Amino acid sequence: QGELKESGGGLAQAGGSLRLSCAIPRAIFNINGMGWYRQPPGKERELVASIGTGGSIWYSESVEGRFTISRDNVQSAMYLQMNRLRPEDTAIYYCNVYNTVRYYWGQGTQVAVLS
């Protein structure tokens, strides 16, 4: 873990917004897909948003309509815009990309939402 670098986490009030960024090394080639995962305290890691081959986008039901995933090929980065945050969004957020060789992860960024 740790090949990718997340940033943008922090503390937010319920109803507020945060934007997470993920820097993707250009040495990772032929990316097939990418996504954002999160791990709430005491729970397992879960996928919340992804961009698949061809640009198809998927959101978990818990974040659809509030979160937006995007990528910037020029900057070699991925983003997660999180709006209307809820206390249950509190988690460590991880970015992930994968190609035909393996999955790549970041070390995570903490998001805490106060009620």
PDB file of C-alpha atoms in Angstrom:
ATOM      1  CA  GLN A   1       0.000   0.000   0.000  1.00  0.00           C
ATOM      2  CA  GLY A   2       0.944   3.615  -0.344  1.00  0.00           C
ATOM      3  CA  GLU A   3       1.674   3.911  -4.051  1.00  0.00           C
ATOM      4  CA  LEU A   4      -1.152   6.449  -4.413  1.00  0.00           C
ATOM      5  CA  LYS A   5      -1.447   9.626  -2.348  1.00  0.00           C
ATOM      6  CA  GLU A   6      -4.758  10.883  -0.967  1.00  0.00           C
ATOM      7  CA  SER A   7      -5.317  14.385   0.358  1.00  0.00           C
ATOM      8  CA  GLY A   8      -8.193  16.637   1.320  1.00  0.00           C
ATOM      9  CA  GLY A   9      -9.594  14.818   4.311  1.00  0.00           C
ATOM     10  CA  GLY A  10     -10.363  16.532   7.572  1.00  0.00           C
ATOM     11  CA  LEU A  11     -13.162  17.673   9.831  1.00  0.00           C
ATOM     12  CA  ALA A  12     -16.510  18.864   8.510  1.00  0.00           C
ATOM     13  CA  GLN A  13     -19.907  19.741   9.911  1.00  0.00           C
ATOM     14  CA  ALA A  14     -22.937  17.727   8.879  1.00  0.00           C
ATOM     15  CA  GLY A  15     -24.277  19.232   5.679  1.00  0.00           C
ATOM     16  CA  GLY A  16     -20.864  20.499   4.675  1.00  0.00           C
ATOM     17  CA  SER A  17     -18.509  19.522   1.878  1.00  0.00           C
ATOM     18  CA  LEU A  18     -15.030  18.134   1.386  1.00  0.00           C
ATOM     19  CA  ARG A  19     -13.064  17.306  -1.752  1.00  0.00           C
ATOM     20  CA  LEU A  20     -10.643  14.419  -1.732  1.00  0.00           C
ATOM     21  CA  SER A  21      -7.803  14.170  -4.224  1.00  0.00           C
ATOM     22  CA  CYS A  22      -5.731  11.183  -5.268  1.00  0.00           C
ATOM     23  CA  ALA A  23      -2.401  11.600  -7.044  1.00  0.00           C
ATOM     24  CA  ILE A  24      -1.724   8.676  -9.391  1.00  0.00           C
ATOM     25  CA  PRO A  25       1.892   8.030 -10.396  1.00  0.00           C
ATOM     26  CA  ARG A  26       2.332   8.142 -14.154  1.00  0.00           C
ATOM     27  CA  ALA A  27       4.359   4.951 -13.897  1.00  0.00           C
ATOM     28  CA  ILE A  28       1.092   3.068 -13.385  1.00  0.00           C
ATOM     29  CA  PHE A  29       0.018   2.313 -16.932  1.00  0.00           C
ATOM     30  CA  ASN A  30      -2.969   0.810 -18.707  1.00  0.00           C
ATOM     31  CA  ILE A  31      -5.354   1.630 -15.880  1.00  0.00           C
ATOM     32  CA  ASN A  32      -8.569  -0.357 -16.251  1.00  0.00           C
ATOM     33  CA  GLY A  33     -10.518   1.259 -13.455  1.00  0.00           C
ATOM     34  CA  MET A  34     -10.336   3.348 -10.315  1.00  0.00           C
ATOM     35  CA  GLY A  35     -12.394   4.113  -7.272  1.00  0.00           C
ATOM     36  CA  TRP A  36     -12.792   5.404  -3.759  1.00  0.00           C
ATOM     37  CA  TYR A  37     -13.239   3.095  -0.790  1.00  0.00           C
ATOM     38  CA  ARG A  38     -13.891   3.922   2.820  1.00  0.00           C
ATOM     39  CA  GLN A  39     -13.543   2.135   6.138  1.00  0.00           C
ATOM     40  CA  PRO A  40     -15.731   3.430   8.970  1.00  0.00           C
ATOM     41  CA  PRO A  41     -14.582   2.819  12.556  1.00  0.00           C
ATOM     42  CA  GLY A  42     -15.012  -0.847  13.455  1.00  0.00           C
ATOM     43  CA  LYS A  43     -16.310  -1.802  10.018  1.00  0.00           C
ATOM     44  CA  GLU A  44     -14.952  -3.335   6.839  1.00  0.00           C
ATOM     45  CA  ARG A  45     -13.698  -1.378   3.870  1.00  0.00           C
ATOM     46  CA  GLU A  46     -16.409  -0.662   1.277  1.00  0.00           C
ATOM     47  CA  LEU A  47     -16.475   0.726  -2.238  1.00  0.00           C
ATOM     48  CA  VAL A  48     -18.362   4.009  -2.495  1.00  0.00           C
ATOM     49  CA  ALA A  49     -17.645   5.208  -6.046  1.00  0.00           C
ATOM     50  CA  SER A  50     -15.837   3.944  -9.101  1.00  0.00           C
ATOM     51  CA  ILE A  51     -14.941   4.732 -12.701  1.00  0.00           C
ATOM     52  CA  GLY A  52     -14.716   1.659 -14.896  1.00  0.00           C
ATOM     53  CA  THR A  53     -13.380   0.888 -18.330  1.00  0.00           C
ATOM     54  CA  GLY A  54     -14.944   3.246 -20.829  1.00  0.00           C
ATOM     55  CA  GLY A  55     -15.742   5.775 -18.133  1.00  0.00           C
ATOM     56  CA  SER A  56     -18.764   4.104 -16.585  1.00  0.00           C
ATOM     57  CA  ILE A  57     -19.466   5.496 -13.121  1.00  0.00           C
ATOM     58  CA  TRP A  58     -20.973   3.693 -10.145  1.00  0.00           C
ATOM     59  CA  TYR A  59     -21.983   4.928  -6.705  1.00  0.00           C
ATOM     60  CA  SER A  60     -23.060   3.072  -3.630  1.00  0.00           C
ATOM     61  CA  GLU A  61     -26.601   3.752  -2.576  1.00  0.00           C
ATOM     62  CA  SER A  62     -25.396   5.483   0.576  1.00  0.00           C
ATOM     63  CA  VAL A  63     -23.586   8.261  -1.332  1.00  0.00           C
ATOM     64  CA  GLU A  64     -25.431   8.517  -4.648  1.00  0.00           C
ATOM     65  CA  GLY A  65     -26.662  12.040  -5.250  1.00  0.00           C
ATOM     66  CA  ARG A  66     -24.223  13.491  -2.704  1.00  0.00           C
ATOM     67  CA  PHE A  67     -20.768  12.396  -3.879  1.00  0.00           C
ATOM     68  CA  THR A  68     -19.198  12.880  -7.318  1.00  0.00           C
ATOM     69  CA  ILE A  69     -16.188  10.961  -8.584  1.00  0.00           C
ATOM     70  CA  SER A  70     -14.046  12.364 -11.375  1.00  0.00           C
ATOM     71  CA  ARG A  71     -10.644  11.935 -12.978  1.00  0.00           C
ATOM     72  CA  ASP A  72      -8.182  14.261 -14.645  1.00  0.00           C
ATOM     73  CA  ASN A  73      -5.897  12.466 -17.075  1.00  0.00           C
ATOM     74  CA  VAL A  74      -3.735  15.555 -17.608  1.00  0.00           C
ATOM     75  CA  GLN A  75      -3.051  15.891 -13.884  1.00  0.00           C
ATOM     76  CA  SER A  76      -3.037  12.095 -13.416  1.00  0.00           C
ATOM     77  CA  ALA A  77      -5.441  12.450 -10.532  1.00  0.00           C
ATOM     78  CA  MET A  78      -8.806  11.324  -9.253  1.00  0.00           C
ATOM     79  CA  TYR A  79     -11.219  13.268  -7.077  1.00  0.00           C
ATOM     80  CA  LEU A  80     -14.188  12.699  -4.823  1.00  0.00           C
ATOM     81  CA  GLN A  81     -16.424  15.706  -4.219  1.00  0.00           C
ATOM     82  CA  MET A  82     -18.461  15.010  -1.086  1.00  0.00           C
ATOM     83  CA  ASN A  83     -21.486  17.222  -0.454  1.00  0.00           C
ATOM     84  CA  ARG A  84     -24.224  17.144   2.176  1.00  0.00           C
ATOM     85  CA  LEU A  85     -21.963  15.169   4.462  1.00  0.00           C
ATOM     86  CA  ARG A  86     -23.465  13.052   7.223  1.00  0.00           C
ATOM     87  CA  PRO A  87     -21.921  11.736  10.451  1.00  0.00           C
ATOM     88  CA  GLU A  88     -22.113   8.229   8.977  1.00  0.00           C
ATOM     89  CA  ASP A  89     -19.681   9.326   6.257  1.00  0.00           C
ATOM     90  CA  THR A  90     -16.975   9.390   8.933  1.00  0.00           C
ATOM     91  CA  ALA A  91     -14.268   6.966   7.789  1.00  0.00           C
ATOM     92  CA  ILE A  92     -10.802   6.587   6.410  1.00  0.00           C
ATOM     93  CA  TYR A  93     -11.043   7.078   2.651  1.00  0.00           C
ATOM     94  CA  TYR A  94      -8.749   5.219   0.276  1.00  0.00           C
ATOM     95  CA  CYS A  95      -8.216   5.650  -3.441  1.00  0.00           C
ATOM     96  CA  ASN A  96      -7.580   2.665  -5.643  1.00  0.00           C
ATOM     97  CA  VAL A  97      -6.625   2.027  -9.256  1.00  0.00           C
ATOM     98  CA  TYR A  98      -6.051  -1.268 -11.020  1.00  0.00           C
ATOM     99  CA  ASN A  99      -4.631  -2.587 -14.252  1.00  0.00           C
ATOM    100  CA  THR A 100      -4.024  -6.074 -15.605  1.00  0.00           C
ATOM    101  CA  VAL A 101      -1.092  -6.494 -13.218  1.00  0.00           C
ATOM    102  CA  ARG A 102      -2.443  -5.541  -9.808  1.00  0.00           C
ATOM    103  CA  TYR A 103      -4.395  -3.183  -7.561  1.00  0.00           C
ATOM    104  CA  TYR A 104      -2.760  -0.039  -6.197  1.00  0.00           C
ATOM    105  CA  TRP A 105      -3.777   1.713  -2.973  1.00  0.00           C
ATOM    106  CA  GLY A 106      -3.091   4.859  -1.039  1.00  0.00           C
ATOM    107  CA  GLN A 107      -2.535   5.025   2.696  1.00  0.00           C
ATOM    108  CA  GLY A 108      -5.863   6.724   3.299  1.00  0.00           C
ATOM    109  CA  THR A 109      -7.129  10.082   4.480  1.00  0.00           C
ATOM    110  CA  GLN A 110      -9.354  10.574   7.518  1.00  0.00           C
ATOM    111  CA  VAL A 111     -12.760  12.204   7.161  1.00  0.00           C
ATOM    112  CA  ALA A 112     -14.725  13.070  10.291  1.00  0.00           C
ATOM    113  CA  VAL A 113     -18.204  14.582  10.118  1.00  0.00           C
ATOM    114  CA  LEU A 114     -19.659  16.226  13.202  1.00  0.00           C
ATOM    115  CA  SER A 115     -23.391  16.238  13.848  1.00  0.00           C
TER     116      SER A 115
END
